[in-house]
C-alpha cells in the first residue's frame, strides 16, 4: 500500500470513528426542552437505578395543550422489571411507598436571557408538585408551586435541569432509559431525600420537592382513567419582556403557572389531563339539541 492509499484509509477510519461518536452522543428521541419524567426508589429493590423518560416538548406539547393527551408513554414493563414483582419485589411497583416520581424540563439555562425556543425564553422551567387528591375539580390545580425567589435561584434550577437533558441526550438512544444512581446527573442527584422526606429540589430552589410517592390503593378516577399517581405541572418563567415576542404568561415573574395534570395508571401509561370530557348522556343531549335546531332552521327556510 502506498502512502496516499494509507492516508485515505486512515482518514476513512477516523471519519468513521467521529461519525460513530456523534451518533452515540446525539439522541434523536430527546431534545433540550423535553419534559423529563423521573422515577427513583429510596430503599430496597431498584434503589440503585433511576428511570428517566422524555415526554415531549414542554412548550408545544404541554404549555399549549387544549385537549387531554392519552398514553404519552407506557413504561409499565420497565417499572415492573426495575421496581416491581418482575424485579423480585413482593408487591407491585405502584403499591410501593418508597417509590417516587416527578417531572421537570427546560430548554436552556442561558444567562442573560437572549433566545427563544417555541416562544419560551431561556430559564423558563417546568416542574411538578405532588397532587394531594383528585379534589372537587380535577381540572384545577390541587397543589401550590414555589415562587422562585431570585434570578440566581432560577438559573441554578435551569442549570441542573440542563444536566438532566445532557444525561438523556448522551447516555441513551431512546426516550426512556435506566441509569445507575452512581452516574452523575441522574434524577436522584437533583431531587434529594432524607428518608421519605423530600428536600428542596434543583439546588434548593423548589421547596418541598417535585415528586410524589406511590401508595397502596389507587389515587382516584380521572377523565383519562384510574390513577396510581398524579402530579400538577407548572411553568415558571424569567422576567417578562426580556426577549421580544416571547410567550406571555399570566403568572408573576418566577411564579408557577398551572399547565395541567400528569397521570399514571397501574399499567404504566402516562397521560396529561387538561380538560373535561363530555359524558355520553351530555353528548347525546347536545347532539339532539343541534339536530332540533337544524330541523327548525330547515322548516323556517321552507
PDB file of C-alpha atoms in Angstrom:
ATOM      1  CA  UNK A   1       0.000   0.000   0.000  1.00  0.00           C
ATOM      2  CA  UNK A   2       1.466   3.389  -0.986  1.00  0.00           C
ATOM      3  CA  UNK A   3       1.468   6.472   1.254  1.00  0.00           C
ATOM      4  CA  UNK A   4      -1.562   8.020  -0.457  1.00  0.00           C
ATOM      5  CA  UNK A   5      -3.613   4.858  -0.001  1.00  0.00           C
ATOM      6  CA  UNK A   6      -2.579   4.628   3.646  1.00  0.00           C
ATOM      7  CA  UNK A   7      -3.629   8.225   4.217  1.00  0.00           C
ATOM      8  CA  UNK A   8      -7.027   7.661   2.599  1.00  0.00           C
ATOM      9  CA  UNK A   9      -7.598   4.519   4.660  1.00  0.00           C
ATOM     10  CA  UNK A  10      -6.628   6.289   7.874  1.00  0.00           C
ATOM     11  CA  UNK A  11      -8.867   9.256   7.056  1.00  0.00           C
ATOM     12  CA  UNK A  12     -11.768   6.864   6.400  1.00  0.00           C
ATOM     13  CA  UNK A  13     -11.287   5.161   9.763  1.00  0.00           C
ATOM     14  CA  UNK A  14     -11.049   8.492  11.608  1.00  0.00           C
ATOM     15  CA  UNK A  15     -14.173   9.775   9.865  1.00  0.00           C
ATOM     16  CA  UNK A  16     -15.996   6.604  10.834  1.00  0.00           C
ATOM     17  CA  UNK A  17     -14.972   6.960  14.469  1.00  0.00           C
ATOM     18  CA  UNK A  18     -16.070  10.607  14.552  1.00  0.00           C
ATOM     19  CA  UNK A  19     -19.400   9.755  12.910  1.00  0.00           C
ATOM     20  CA  UNK A  20     -19.944   6.907  15.351  1.00  0.00           C
ATOM     21  CA  UNK A  21     -19.172   9.136  18.320  1.00  0.00           C
ATOM     22  CA  UNK A  22     -21.559  11.805  17.044  1.00  0.00           C
ATOM     23  CA  UNK A  23     -24.311   9.249  16.547  1.00  0.00           C
ATOM     24  CA  UNK A  24     -23.772   7.978  20.067  1.00  0.00           C
ATOM     25  CA  UNK A  25     -23.756  11.476  21.530  1.00  0.00           C
ATOM     26  CA  UNK A  26     -26.970  12.628  19.873  1.00  0.00           C
ATOM     27  CA  UNK A  27     -30.262  11.092  20.955  1.00  0.00           C
ATOM     28  CA  UNK A  28     -32.829  11.643  18.184  1.00  0.00           C
ATOM     29  CA  UNK A  29     -35.658  10.781  20.604  1.00  0.00           C
ATOM     30  CA  UNK A  30     -34.856  13.526  23.110  1.00  0.00           C
ATOM     31  CA  UNK A  31     -34.256  17.213  22.563  1.00  0.00           C
ATOM     32  CA  UNK A  32     -33.475  20.022  25.033  1.00  0.00           C
ATOM     33  CA  UNK A  33     -36.820  21.368  26.190  1.00  0.00           C
ATOM     34  CA  UNK A  34     -38.482  17.976  26.518  1.00  0.00           C
ATOM     35  CA  UNK A  35     -40.203  17.284  29.825  1.00  0.00           C
ATOM     36  CA  UNK A  36     -38.305  14.572  31.739  1.00  0.00           C
ATOM     37  CA  UNK A  37     -40.264  12.135  33.893  1.00  0.00           C
ATOM     38  CA  UNK A  38     -38.117  10.578  36.622  1.00  0.00           C
ATOM     39  CA  UNK A  39     -38.559   7.608  38.984  1.00  0.00           C
ATOM     40  CA  UNK A  40     -36.442   6.644  41.976  1.00  0.00           C
ATOM     41  CA  UNK A  41     -36.749   4.224  44.908  1.00  0.00           C
ATOM     42  CA  UNK A  42     -35.351   5.455  48.203  1.00  0.00           C
ATOM     43  CA  UNK A  43     -34.725   1.938  49.533  1.00  0.00           C
ATOM     44  CA  UNK A  44     -34.951  -1.737  48.673  1.00  0.00           C
ATOM     45  CA  UNK A  45     -35.217  -3.312  45.250  1.00  0.00           C
ATOM     46  CA  UNK A  46     -34.339  -0.911  42.455  1.00  0.00           C
ATOM     47  CA  UNK A  47     -32.875   1.768  44.731  1.00  0.00           C
ATOM     48  CA  UNK A  48     -29.650   1.639  42.732  1.00  0.00           C
ATOM     49  CA  UNK A  49     -31.428   2.530  39.487  1.00  0.00           C
ATOM     50  CA  UNK A  50     -33.341   5.554  38.246  1.00  0.00           C
ATOM     51  CA  UNK A  51     -35.657   5.696  35.238  1.00  0.00           C
ATOM     52  CA  UNK A  52     -35.876   8.835  33.111  1.00  0.00           C
ATOM     53  CA  UNK A  53     -38.279   9.324  30.217  1.00  0.00           C
ATOM     54  CA  UNK A  54     -38.660  12.197  27.751  1.00  0.00           C
ATOM     55  CA  UNK A  55     -42.346  13.047  27.315  1.00  0.00           C
ATOM     56  CA  UNK A  56     -42.170  15.660  24.565  1.00  0.00           C
ATOM     57  CA  UNK A  57     -41.599  19.399  24.312  1.00  0.00           C
ATOM     58  CA  UNK A  58     -42.576  21.408  27.365  1.00  0.00           C
ATOM     59  CA  UNK A  59     -43.980  24.236  25.249  1.00  0.00           C
ATOM     60  CA  UNK A  60     -45.612  22.667  22.205  1.00  0.00           C
ATOM     61  CA  UNK A  61     -46.941  19.552  23.950  1.00  0.00           C
ATOM     62  CA  UNK A  62     -47.778  20.710  27.462  1.00  0.00           C
ATOM     63  CA  UNK A  63     -47.895  24.513  27.644  1.00  0.00           C
ATOM     64  CA  UNK A  64     -50.282  24.812  24.711  1.00  0.00           C
ATOM     65  CA  UNK A  65     -52.341  21.683  25.369  1.00  0.00           C
ATOM     66  CA  UNK A  66     -56.082  22.202  24.986  1.00  0.00           C
ATOM     67  CA  UNK A  67     -57.116  18.539  24.992  1.00  0.00           C
ATOM     68  CA  UNK A  68     -56.235  15.551  27.131  1.00  0.00           C
ATOM     69  CA  UNK A  69     -53.240  13.599  25.821  1.00  0.00           C
ATOM     70  CA  UNK A  70     -53.608   9.870  26.350  1.00  0.00           C
ATOM     71  CA  UNK A  71     -50.779   7.349  26.654  1.00  0.00           C
ATOM     72  CA  UNK A  72     -47.873   9.711  26.038  1.00  0.00           C
ATOM     73  CA  UNK A  73     -45.596   6.844  27.006  1.00  0.00           C
ATOM     74  CA  UNK A  74     -46.136   3.393  28.515  1.00  0.00           C
ATOM     75  CA  UNK A  75     -43.334   2.147  30.746  1.00  0.00           C
ATOM     76  CA  UNK A  76     -45.191  -0.385  32.860  1.00  0.00           C
ATOM     77  CA  UNK A  77     -42.947  -3.311  31.936  1.00  0.00           C
ATOM     78  CA  UNK A  78     -39.804  -1.304  32.720  1.00  0.00           C
ATOM     79  CA  UNK A  79     -41.203  -0.120  36.047  1.00  0.00           C
ATOM     80  CA  UNK A  80     -42.095  -3.714  36.906  1.00  0.00           C
ATOM     81  CA  UNK A  81     -38.702  -5.145  35.947  1.00  0.00           C
ATOM     82  CA  UNK A  82     -36.911  -2.379  37.888  1.00  0.00           C
ATOM     83  CA  UNK A  83     -39.060  -1.867  40.983  1.00  0.00           C
ATOM     84  CA  UNK A  84     -41.946  -4.357  40.930  1.00  0.00           C
ATOM     85  CA  UNK A  85     -42.757  -8.037  41.089  1.00  0.00           C
ATOM     86  CA  UNK A  86     -40.743  -8.610  37.926  1.00  0.00           C
ATOM     87  CA  UNK A  87     -37.663  -7.421  39.822  1.00  0.00           C
ATOM     88  CA  UNK A  88     -38.353  -9.802  42.706  1.00  0.00           C
ATOM     89  CA  UNK A  89     -40.384  -7.449  44.878  1.00  0.00           C
ATOM     90  CA  UNK A  90     -43.258  -8.766  46.972  1.00  0.00           C
ATOM     91  CA  UNK A  91     -45.627  -6.042  45.779  1.00  0.00           C
ATOM     92  CA  UNK A  92     -46.339  -4.167  42.561  1.00  0.00           C
ATOM     93  CA  UNK A  93     -44.310  -1.035  41.818  1.00  0.00           C
ATOM     94  CA  UNK A  94     -47.382   1.193  42.144  1.00  0.00           C
ATOM     95  CA  UNK A  95     -48.025  -0.044  45.703  1.00  0.00           C
ATOM     96  CA  UNK A  96     -44.592   0.985  46.998  1.00  0.00           C
ATOM     97  CA  UNK A  97     -44.493   3.904  49.409  1.00  0.00           C
ATOM     98  CA  UNK A  98     -40.728   4.272  48.857  1.00  0.00           C
ATOM     99  CA  UNK A  99     -41.041   4.761  45.083  1.00  0.00           C
ATOM    100  CA  UNK A 100     -41.390   8.349  43.903  1.00  0.00           C
ATOM    101  CA  UNK A 101     -41.861  10.106  40.582  1.00  0.00           C
ATOM    102  CA  UNK A 102     -41.871  13.650  39.270  1.00  0.00           C
ATOM    103  CA  UNK A 103     -41.174  15.684  36.140  1.00  0.00           C
ATOM    104  CA  UNK A 104     -39.068  18.690  35.143  1.00  0.00           C
ATOM    105  CA  UNK A 105     -37.826  20.356  31.975  1.00  0.00           C
ATOM    106  CA  UNK A 106     -36.073  23.372  30.498  1.00  0.00           C
ATOM    107  CA  UNK A 107     -34.517  24.019  27.100  1.00  0.00           C
ATOM    108  CA  UNK A 108     -31.660  26.340  28.114  1.00  0.00           C
ATOM    109  CA  UNK A 109     -30.068  27.990  31.130  1.00  0.00           C
ATOM    110  CA  UNK A 110     -28.715  30.911  29.097  1.00  0.00           C
ATOM    111  CA  UNK A 111     -27.855  33.879  31.270  1.00  0.00           C
ATOM    112  CA  UNK A 112     -28.683  36.610  30.467  1.00  0.00           C
ATOM    113  CA  UNK A 113     -31.795  35.510  28.626  1.00  0.00           C
ATOM    114  CA  UNK A 114     -31.403  36.250  24.934  1.00  0.00           C
ATOM    115  CA  UNK A 115     -33.091  33.475  22.900  1.00  0.00           C
ATOM    116  CA  UNK A 116     -36.450  31.807  22.418  1.00  0.00           C
ATOM    117  CA  UNK A 117     -37.457  28.247  21.605  1.00  0.00           C
ATOM    118  CA  UNK A 118     -41.126  27.726  20.786  1.00  0.00           C
ATOM    119  CA  UNK A 119     -41.689  31.191  22.314  1.00  0.00           C
ATOM    120  CA  UNK A 120     -40.230  30.081  25.669  1.00  0.00           C
ATOM    121  CA  UNK A 121     -37.229  32.125  26.798  1.00  0.00           C
ATOM    122  CA  UNK A 122     -34.167  30.557  28.313  1.00  0.00           C
ATOM    123  CA  UNK A 123     -34.664  29.725  32.014  1.00  0.00           C
ATOM    124  CA  UNK A 124     -38.393  29.007  31.550  1.00  0.00           C
ATOM    125  CA  UNK A 125     -38.551  25.949  33.796  1.00  0.00           C
ATOM    126  CA  UNK A 126     -41.310  23.362  34.100  1.00  0.00           C
ATOM    127  CA  UNK A 127     -41.703  21.211  37.203  1.00  0.00           C
ATOM    128  CA  UNK A 128     -44.317  19.225  39.071  1.00  0.00           C
ATOM    129  CA  UNK A 129     -45.782  19.255  42.562  1.00  0.00           C
ATOM    130  CA  UNK A 130     -47.415  16.308  44.299  1.00  0.00           C
ATOM    131  CA  UNK A 131     -51.177  16.417  43.952  1.00  0.00           C
ATOM    132  CA  UNK A 132     -52.911  15.742  47.268  1.00  0.00           C
ATOM    133  CA  UNK A 133     -56.055  14.166  45.808  1.00  0.00           C
ATOM    134  CA  UNK A 134     -58.386  14.226  42.840  1.00  0.00           C
ATOM    135  CA  UNK A 135     -60.256  17.018  44.575  1.00  0.00           C
ATOM    136  CA  UNK A 136     -63.637  18.541  43.830  1.00  0.00           C
ATOM    137  CA  UNK A 137     -62.435  19.658  40.392  1.00  0.00           C
ATOM    138  CA  UNK A 138     -59.758  17.542  38.773  1.00  0.00           C
ATOM    139  CA  UNK A 139     -59.068  20.231  36.161  1.00  0.00           C
ATOM    140  CA  UNK A 140     -57.884  22.785  38.704  1.00  0.00           C
ATOM    141  CA  UNK A 141     -54.545  22.625  40.467  1.00  0.00           C
ATOM    142  CA  UNK A 142     -54.540  20.764  43.760  1.00  0.00           C
ATOM    143  CA  UNK A 143     -51.102  21.909  44.917  1.00  0.00           C
ATOM    144  CA  UNK A 144     -49.035  25.061  45.343  1.00  0.00           C
ATOM    145  CA  UNK A 145     -45.882  25.731  43.353  1.00  0.00           C
ATOM    146  CA  UNK A 146     -42.915  27.538  44.851  1.00  0.00           C
ATOM    147  CA  UNK A 147     -42.348  31.090  43.626  1.00  0.00           C
ATOM    148  CA  UNK A 148     -38.648  31.069  42.769  1.00  0.00           C
ATOM    149  CA  UNK A 149     -37.078  33.739  44.938  1.00  0.00           C
ATOM    150  CA  UNK A 150     -34.465  35.292  42.649  1.00  0.00           C
ATOM    151  CA  UNK A 151     -32.944  35.224  39.186  1.00  0.00           C
ATOM    152  CA  UNK A 152     -29.912  33.465  40.669  1.00  0.00           C
ATOM    153  CA  UNK A 153     -32.101  30.653  42.006  1.00  0.00           C
ATOM    154  CA  UNK A 154     -33.878  30.361  38.658  1.00  0.00           C
ATOM    155  CA  UNK A 155     -30.557  29.992  36.843  1.00  0.00           C
ATOM    156  CA  UNK A 156     -29.492  27.333  39.352  1.00  0.00           C
ATOM    157  CA  UNK A 157     -32.665  25.329  38.760  1.00  0.00           C
ATOM    158  CA  UNK A 158     -32.350  25.670  34.983  1.00  0.00           C
ATOM    159  CA  UNK A 159     -28.686  24.637  35.072  1.00  0.00           C
ATOM    160  CA  UNK A 160     -29.419  21.436  36.970  1.00  0.00           C
ATOM    161  CA  UNK A 161     -32.291  20.618  34.628  1.00  0.00           C
ATOM    162  CA  UNK A 162     -29.876  21.058  31.719  1.00  0.00           C
ATOM    163  CA  UNK A 163     -27.775  18.380  33.431  1.00  0.00           C
ATOM    164  CA  UNK A 164     -30.727  16.002  33.138  1.00  0.00           C
ATOM    165  CA  UNK A 165     -31.105  16.958  29.482  1.00  0.00           C
ATOM    166  CA  UNK A 166     -27.488  16.081  28.782  1.00  0.00           C
ATOM    167  CA  UNK A 167     -27.883  12.712  30.509  1.00  0.00           C
ATOM    168  CA  UNK A 168     -30.724  11.694  28.223  1.00  0.00           C
ATOM    169  CA  UNK A 169     -29.052  13.237  25.181  1.00  0.00           C
ATOM    170  CA  UNK A 170     -25.756  11.409  25.563  1.00  0.00           C
ATOM    171  CA  UNK A 171     -26.486   8.431  27.795  1.00  0.00           C
ATOM    172  CA  UNK A 172     -29.425   6.869  25.962  1.00  0.00           C
ATOM    173  CA  UNK A 173     -30.577   6.060  22.447  1.00  0.00           C
ATOM    174  CA  UNK A 174     -34.290   6.030  23.260  1.00  0.00           C
ATOM    175  CA  UNK A 175     -36.624   8.428  25.006  1.00  0.00           C
ATOM    176  CA  UNK A 176     -36.784   6.094  28.027  1.00  0.00           C
ATOM    177  CA  UNK A 177     -33.705   4.799  29.851  1.00  0.00           C
ATOM    178  CA  UNK A 178     -32.418   3.431  33.150  1.00  0.00           C
ATOM    179  CA  UNK A 179     -29.277   4.758  34.796  1.00  0.00           C
ATOM    180  CA  UNK A 180     -27.353   3.604  37.862  1.00  0.00           C
ATOM    181  CA  UNK A 181     -27.534   6.091  40.709  1.00  0.00           C
ATOM    182  CA  UNK A 182     -23.727   6.110  40.727  1.00  0.00           C
ATOM    183  CA  UNK A 183     -23.838   8.066  37.446  1.00  0.00           C
ATOM    184  CA  UNK A 184     -23.638  11.838  37.531  1.00  0.00           C
ATOM    185  CA  UNK A 185     -26.613  13.999  36.548  1.00  0.00           C
ATOM    186  CA  UNK A 186     -29.285  11.383  37.131  1.00  0.00           C
ATOM    187  CA  UNK A 187     -32.685  12.006  38.650  1.00  0.00           C
ATOM    188  CA  UNK A 188     -31.827  11.490  42.323  1.00  0.00           C
ATOM    189  CA  UNK A 189     -28.863  13.890  42.173  1.00  0.00           C
ATOM    190  CA  UNK A 190     -31.190  16.873  41.840  1.00  0.00           C
ATOM    191  CA  UNK A 191     -34.070  15.524  43.941  1.00  0.00           C
ATOM    192  CA  UNK A 192     -32.503  14.752  47.331  1.00  0.00           C
ATOM    193  CA  UNK A 193     -34.317  12.849  50.066  1.00  0.00           C
ATOM    194  CA  UNK A 194     -33.951  12.429  53.812  1.00  0.00           C
ATOM    195  CA  UNK A 195     -35.633   9.120  54.433  1.00  0.00           C
ATOM    196  CA  UNK A 196     -39.011   9.644  52.783  1.00  0.00           C
ATOM    197  CA  UNK A 197     -38.940  13.412  53.332  1.00  0.00           C
ATOM    198  CA  UNK A 198     -38.409  15.385  50.146  1.00  0.00           C
ATOM    199  CA  UNK A 199     -35.856  18.132  50.401  1.00  0.00           C
ATOM    200  CA  UNK A 200     -35.797  21.181  48.163  1.00  0.00           C
ATOM    201  CA  UNK A 201     -35.128  20.162  44.562  1.00  0.00           C
ATOM    202  CA  UNK A 202     -32.809  21.654  41.947  1.00  0.00           C
ATOM    203  CA  UNK A 203     -30.256  23.471  44.024  1.00  0.00           C
ATOM    204  CA  UNK A 204     -32.650  24.261  46.868  1.00  0.00           C
ATOM    205  CA  UNK A 205     -34.854  26.340  44.602  1.00  0.00           C
ATOM    206  CA  UNK A 206     -38.068  24.276  44.646  1.00  0.00           C
ATOM    207  CA  UNK A 207     -39.133  23.961  48.272  1.00  0.00           C
ATOM    208  CA  UNK A 208     -40.719  20.671  49.251  1.00  0.00           C
ATOM    209  CA  UNK A 209     -39.515  18.801  46.202  1.00  0.00           C
ATOM    210  CA  UNK A 210     -41.281  17.972  42.973  1.00  0.00           C
ATOM    211  CA  UNK A 211     -42.060  14.275  43.480  1.00  0.00           C
ATOM    212  CA  UNK A 212     -44.925  12.139  44.705  1.00  0.00           C
ATOM    213  CA  UNK A 213     -44.750   8.740  46.421  1.00  0.00           C
ATOM    214  CA  UNK A 214     -46.944   5.852  45.361  1.00  0.00           C
ATOM    215  CA  UNK A 215     -49.148   4.122  47.941  1.00  0.00           C
ATOM    216  CA  UNK A 216     -51.456   1.175  48.449  1.00  0.00           C
ATOM    217  CA  UNK A 217     -54.747   1.515  46.591  1.00  0.00           C
ATOM    218  CA  UNK A 218     -55.370   3.854  43.672  1.00  0.00           C
ATOM    219  CA  UNK A 219     -55.143   7.598  43.676  1.00  0.00           C
ATOM    220  CA  UNK A 220     -58.564   8.305  42.227  1.00  0.00           C
ATOM    221  CA  UNK A 221     -60.512   8.381  38.982  1.00  0.00           C
ATOM    222  CA  UNK A 222     -59.763  10.984  36.339  1.00  0.00           C
ATOM    223  CA  UNK A 223     -61.278  11.528  32.923  1.00  0.00           C
ATOM    224  CA  UNK A 224     -58.229   9.775  31.498  1.00  0.00           C
ATOM    225  CA  UNK A 225     -58.699   6.758  33.793  1.00  0.00           C
ATOM    226  CA  UNK A 226     -57.893   5.371  37.232  1.00  0.00           C
ATOM    227  CA  UNK A 227     -54.682   6.933  38.523  1.00  0.00           C
ATOM    228  CA  UNK A 228     -51.996   5.412  40.719  1.00  0.00           C
ATOM    229  CA  UNK A 229     -50.389   8.835  40.964  1.00  0.00           C
ATOM    230  CA  UNK A 230     -50.978  12.389  39.745  1.00  0.00           C
ATOM    231  CA  UNK A 231     -48.774  15.467  39.504  1.00  0.00           C
ATOM    232  CA  UNK A 232     -49.678  19.083  38.831  1.00  0.00           C
ATOM    233  CA  UNK A 233     -47.376  20.593  36.186  1.00  0.00           C
ATOM    234  CA  UNK A 234     -46.293  24.252  36.471  1.00  0.00           C
ATOM    235  CA  UNK A 235     -44.276  26.672  34.365  1.00  0.00           C
ATOM    236  CA  UNK A 236     -42.114  29.396  35.936  1.00  0.00           C
ATOM    237  CA  UNK A 237     -40.608  31.975  33.619  1.00  0.00           C
ATOM    238  CA  UNK A 238     -37.975  34.713  33.889  1.00  0.00           C
ATOM    239  CA  UNK A 239     -38.789  38.418  33.765  1.00  0.00           C
ATOM    240  CA  UNK A 240     -41.327  39.195  31.043  1.00  0.00           C
ATOM    241  CA  UNK A 241     -40.091  41.387  28.239  1.00  0.00           C
ATOM    242  CA  UNK A 242     -36.517  40.149  28.405  1.00  0.00           C
ATOM    243  CA  UNK A 243     -36.833  38.905  24.829  1.00  0.00           C
ATOM    244  CA  UNK A 244     -39.388  40.297  22.402  1.00  0.00           C
ATOM    245  CA  UNK A 245     -42.174  38.045  21.121  1.00  0.00           C
ATOM    246  CA  UNK A 246     -41.855  35.578  23.995  1.00  0.00           C
ATOM    247  CA  UNK A 247     -44.848  33.662  25.330  1.00  0.00           C
ATOM    248  CA  UNK A 248     -46.911  35.910  27.573  1.00  0.00           C
ATOM    249  CA  UNK A 249     -47.607  34.347  30.949  1.00  0.00           C
ATOM    250  CA  UNK A 250     -50.364  35.459  33.291  1.00  0.00           C
ATOM    251  CA  UNK A 251     -48.201  34.473  36.282  1.00  0.00           C
ATOM    252  CA  UNK A 252     -45.828  36.816  38.069  1.00  0.00           C
ATOM    253  CA  UNK A 253     -42.122  36.569  37.306  1.00  0.00           C
ATOM    254  CA  UNK A 254     -40.681  33.232  38.514  1.00  0.00           C
ATOM    255  CA  UNK A 255     -44.082  32.154  39.872  1.00  0.00           C
ATOM    256  CA  UNK A 256     -45.701  28.891  38.858  1.00  0.00           C
ATOM    257  CA  UNK A 257     -48.416  28.896  36.217  1.00  0.00           C
ATOM    258  CA  UNK A 258     -50.544  25.732  36.237  1.00  0.00           C
ATOM    259  CA  UNK A 259     -50.480  23.754  32.963  1.00  0.00           C
ATOM    260  CA  UNK A 260     -52.390  20.561  33.728  1.00  0.00           C
ATOM    261  CA  UNK A 261     -52.072  17.219  35.493  1.00  0.00           C
ATOM    262  CA  UNK A 262     -49.827  14.268  34.661  1.00  0.00           C
ATOM    263  CA  UNK A 263     -51.491  10.959  35.500  1.00  0.00           C
ATOM    264  CA  UNK A 264     -50.027   7.452  35.597  1.00  0.00           C
ATOM    265  CA  UNK A 265     -52.114   4.268  35.829  1.00  0.00           C
ATOM    266  CA  UNK A 266     -51.123   0.823  37.049  1.00  0.00           C
ATOM    267  CA  UNK A 267     -50.314  -0.289  33.513  1.00  0.00           C
ATOM    268  CA  UNK A 268     -47.583   2.372  33.460  1.00  0.00           C
ATOM    269  CA  UNK A 269     -49.395   4.550  30.938  1.00  0.00           C
ATOM    270  CA  UNK A 270     -48.750   8.282  31.373  1.00  0.00           C
ATOM    271  CA  UNK A 271     -51.366  10.824  30.278  1.00  0.00           C
ATOM    272  CA  UNK A 272     -51.889  14.571  30.565  1.00  0.00           C
ATOM    273  CA  UNK A 273     -55.201  15.884  31.823  1.00  0.00           C
ATOM    274  CA  UNK A 274     -56.286  19.436  30.962  1.00  0.00           C
ATOM    275  CA  UNK A 275     -59.970  19.473  30.197  1.00  0.00           C
ATOM    276  CA  UNK A 276     -63.249  17.768  30.912  1.00  0.00           C
ATOM    277  CA  UNK A 277     -64.621  15.122  28.572  1.00  0.00           C
ATOM    278  CA  UNK A 278     -68.414  15.317  28.000  1.00  0.00           C
ATOM    279  CA  UNK A 279     -70.298  12.394  29.496  1.00  0.00           C
ATOM    280  CA  UNK A 280     -72.110  10.188  26.965  1.00  0.00           C
ATOM    281  CA  UNK A 281     -75.511  11.449  28.175  1.00  0.00           C
ATOM    282  CA  UNK A 282     -74.439  15.066  27.778  1.00  0.00           C
ATOM    283  CA  UNK A 283     -73.049  14.381  24.316  1.00  0.00           C
ATOM    284  CA  UNK A 284     -76.333  12.734  23.275  1.00  0.00           C
ATOM    285  CA  UNK A 285     -78.373  15.664  24.622  1.00  0.00           C
ATOM    286  CA  UNK A 286     -76.079  18.144  22.863  1.00  0.00           C
ATOM    287  CA  UNK A 287     -76.394  16.220  19.600  1.00  0.00           C
ATOM    288  CA  UNK A 288     -80.180  16.046  19.935  1.00  0.00           C
ATOM    289  CA  UNK A 289     -80.340  19.784  20.549  1.00  0.00           C
ATOM    290  CA  UNK A 290     -78.240  20.542  17.472  1.00  0.00           C
ATOM    291  CA  UNK A 291     -80.413  18.290  15.316  1.00  0.00           C
ATOM    292  CA  UNK A 292     -83.501  20.108  16.607  1.00  0.00           C
ATOM    293  CA  UNK A 293     -82.021  23.488  15.702  1.00  0.00           C
ATOM    294  CA  UNK A 294     -81.128  22.252  12.216  1.00  0.00           C
ATOM    295  CA  UNK A 295     -84.659  20.926  11.710  1.00  0.00           C
ATOM    296  CA  UNK A 296     -86.198  24.217  12.856  1.00  0.00           C
ATOM    297  CA  UNK A 297     -83.953  26.180  10.522  1.00  0.00           C
ATOM    298  CA  UNK A 298     -84.901  23.986   7.576  1.00  0.00           C
ATOM    299  CA  UNK A 299     -88.619  24.448   8.318  1.00  0.00           C
ATOM    300  CA  UNK A 300     -88.134  28.223   8.571  1.00  0.00           C
ATOM    301  CA  UNK A 301     -86.333  28.321   5.220  1.00  0.00           C
ATOM    302  CA  UNK A 302     -89.059  26.222   3.618  1.00  0.00           C
TER     303      UNK A 302
END
